[in-house]
CSV table of C-alpha atoms in Angstrom, one decimal:
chain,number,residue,atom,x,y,z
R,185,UNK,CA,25.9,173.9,56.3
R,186,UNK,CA,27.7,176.9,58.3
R,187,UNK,CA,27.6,175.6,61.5
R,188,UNK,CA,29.3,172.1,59.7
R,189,UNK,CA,32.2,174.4,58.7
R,190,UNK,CA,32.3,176.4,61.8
R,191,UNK,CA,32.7,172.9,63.8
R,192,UNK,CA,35.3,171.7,61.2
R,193,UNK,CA,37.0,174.9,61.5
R,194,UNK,CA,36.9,175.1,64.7
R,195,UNK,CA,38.4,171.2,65.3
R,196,UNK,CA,41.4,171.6,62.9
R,197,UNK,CA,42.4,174.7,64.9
R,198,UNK,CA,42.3,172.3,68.0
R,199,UNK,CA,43.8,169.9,66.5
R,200,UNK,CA,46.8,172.1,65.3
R,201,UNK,CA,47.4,173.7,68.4
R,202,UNK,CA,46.9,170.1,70.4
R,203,UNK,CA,50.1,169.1,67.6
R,204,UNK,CA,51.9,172.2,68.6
R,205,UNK,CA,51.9,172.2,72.2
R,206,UNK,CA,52.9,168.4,71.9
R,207,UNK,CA,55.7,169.4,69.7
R,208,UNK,CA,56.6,172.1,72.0
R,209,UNK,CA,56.8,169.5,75.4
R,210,UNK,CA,58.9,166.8,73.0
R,211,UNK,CA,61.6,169.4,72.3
R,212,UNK,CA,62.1,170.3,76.3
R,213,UNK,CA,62.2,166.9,77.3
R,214,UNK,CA,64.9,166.0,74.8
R,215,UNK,CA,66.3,168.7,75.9
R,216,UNK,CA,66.1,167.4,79.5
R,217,UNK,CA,67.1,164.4,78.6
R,218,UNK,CA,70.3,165.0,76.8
R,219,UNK,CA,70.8,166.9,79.6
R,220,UNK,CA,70.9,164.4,82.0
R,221,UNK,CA,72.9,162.2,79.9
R,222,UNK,CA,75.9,164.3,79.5
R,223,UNK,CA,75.7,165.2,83.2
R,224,UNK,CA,75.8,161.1,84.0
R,225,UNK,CA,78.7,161.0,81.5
R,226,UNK,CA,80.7,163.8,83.4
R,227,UNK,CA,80.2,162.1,86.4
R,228,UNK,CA,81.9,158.6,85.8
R,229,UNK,CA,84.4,160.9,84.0
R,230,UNK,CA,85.3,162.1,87.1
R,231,UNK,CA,84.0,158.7,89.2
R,232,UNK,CA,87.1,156.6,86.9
R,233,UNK,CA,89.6,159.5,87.3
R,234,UNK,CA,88.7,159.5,91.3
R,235,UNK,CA,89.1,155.3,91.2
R,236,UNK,CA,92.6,155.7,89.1
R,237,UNK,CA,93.7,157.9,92.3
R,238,UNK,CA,92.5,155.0,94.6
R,239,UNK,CA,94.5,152.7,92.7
R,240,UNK,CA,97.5,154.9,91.9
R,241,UNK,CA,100.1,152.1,94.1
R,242,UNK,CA,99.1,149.6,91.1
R,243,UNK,CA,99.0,152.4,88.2
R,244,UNK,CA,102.7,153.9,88.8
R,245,UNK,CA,104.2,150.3,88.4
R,246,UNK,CA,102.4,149.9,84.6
R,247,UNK,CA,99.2,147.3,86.2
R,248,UNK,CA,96.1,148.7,84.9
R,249,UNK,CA,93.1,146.5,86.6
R,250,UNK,CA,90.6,144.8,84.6
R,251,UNK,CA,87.9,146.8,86.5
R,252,UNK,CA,89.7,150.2,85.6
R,253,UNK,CA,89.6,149.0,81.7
R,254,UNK,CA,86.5,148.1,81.4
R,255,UNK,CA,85.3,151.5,83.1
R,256,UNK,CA,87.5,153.3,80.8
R,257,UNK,CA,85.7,151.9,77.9
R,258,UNK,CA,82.1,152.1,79.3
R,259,UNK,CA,82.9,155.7,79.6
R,260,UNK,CA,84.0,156.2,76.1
R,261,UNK,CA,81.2,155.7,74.5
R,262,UNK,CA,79.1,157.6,76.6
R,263,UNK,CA,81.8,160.8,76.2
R,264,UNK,CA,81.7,160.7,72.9
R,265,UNK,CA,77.8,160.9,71.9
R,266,UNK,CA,77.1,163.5,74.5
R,267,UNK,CA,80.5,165.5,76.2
R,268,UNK,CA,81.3,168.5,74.7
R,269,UNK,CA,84.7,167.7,72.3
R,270,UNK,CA,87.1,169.9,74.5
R,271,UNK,CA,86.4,168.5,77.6
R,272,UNK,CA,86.8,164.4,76.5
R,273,UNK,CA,89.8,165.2,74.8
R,274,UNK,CA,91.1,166.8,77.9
R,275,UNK,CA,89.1,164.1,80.2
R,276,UNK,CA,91.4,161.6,77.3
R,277,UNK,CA,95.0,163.4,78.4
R,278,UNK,CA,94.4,163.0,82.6
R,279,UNK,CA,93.1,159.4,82.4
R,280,UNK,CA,95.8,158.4,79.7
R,281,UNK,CA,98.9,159.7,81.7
R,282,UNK,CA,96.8,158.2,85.1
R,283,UNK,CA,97.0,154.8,83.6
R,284,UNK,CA,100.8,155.4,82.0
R,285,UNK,CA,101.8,155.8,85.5
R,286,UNK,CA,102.4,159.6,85.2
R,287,UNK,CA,100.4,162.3,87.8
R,288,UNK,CA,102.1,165.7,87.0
R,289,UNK,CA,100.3,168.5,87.6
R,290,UNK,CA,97.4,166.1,88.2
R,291,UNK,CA,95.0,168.6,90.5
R,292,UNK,CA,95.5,171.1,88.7
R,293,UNK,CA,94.4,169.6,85.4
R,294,UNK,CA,91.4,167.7,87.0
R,295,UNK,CA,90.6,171.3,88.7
R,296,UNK,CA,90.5,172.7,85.2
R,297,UNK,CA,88.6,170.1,83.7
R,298,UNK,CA,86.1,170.4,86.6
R,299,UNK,CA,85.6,173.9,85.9
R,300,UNK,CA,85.2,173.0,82.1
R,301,UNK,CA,81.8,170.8,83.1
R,302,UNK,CA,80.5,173.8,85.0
R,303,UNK,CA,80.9,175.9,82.2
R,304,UNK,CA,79.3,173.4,80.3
């Protein structure tokens, strides 16, 4: 009868700590994986403001391209679920006077918001 409760004793104790560790590697690769994500979404950030550059000739006369809208929205989503507030809002102001037709201060701001992901 000891030895029954010694080797049920014994299994919940691996079982809990089996649970725990499992718990444990879940949390880091949510963590990993959220991650990611918001890297990917700072990327085409910076991959549409890059194309709205390449396209500037049509931008300045008030022609924003299908392909430049629907990248704009793509990105939306994705900046809002994982980019940090401050940095889509400001992402929002560069790629909003880019497709106005307006590029003051332009590297500057996109330098700024650069160093805003690395903080990040």
């Amino acid at each position: 009868m000891k030895e029954a409760l010694l080797v049920l004793l014994g299994a919940l104790i691996s079982c809990g700590t089996t649970l725990f560790l499992e718990w444990l590697r879940y949390r880091r690769e949510e963590k990993l994986y959220y991650k990611r994500k918001k890297e990917e979404a700072y990327v085409e950030m910076q991959d549409f403001l890059v194309d709205c550059c390449a396209h500037w000739n049509e931008l300045k006369t008030g022609y924003v391209s299908v392909d430049i809208r629907l990248k704009y929205n793509s990105i939306r989503t994705k900046a809002h679920i994982y980019a940090k507030r401050d940095i889509t809002d400001e992402f929002y102001d560069i790629a909003n006077s880019l497709m106005t037709g307006k590029r003051d201060n332009y590297s500057d701001r996109n330098d700024a918001l650069i160093v805003m992901i690395k903080e990040d």
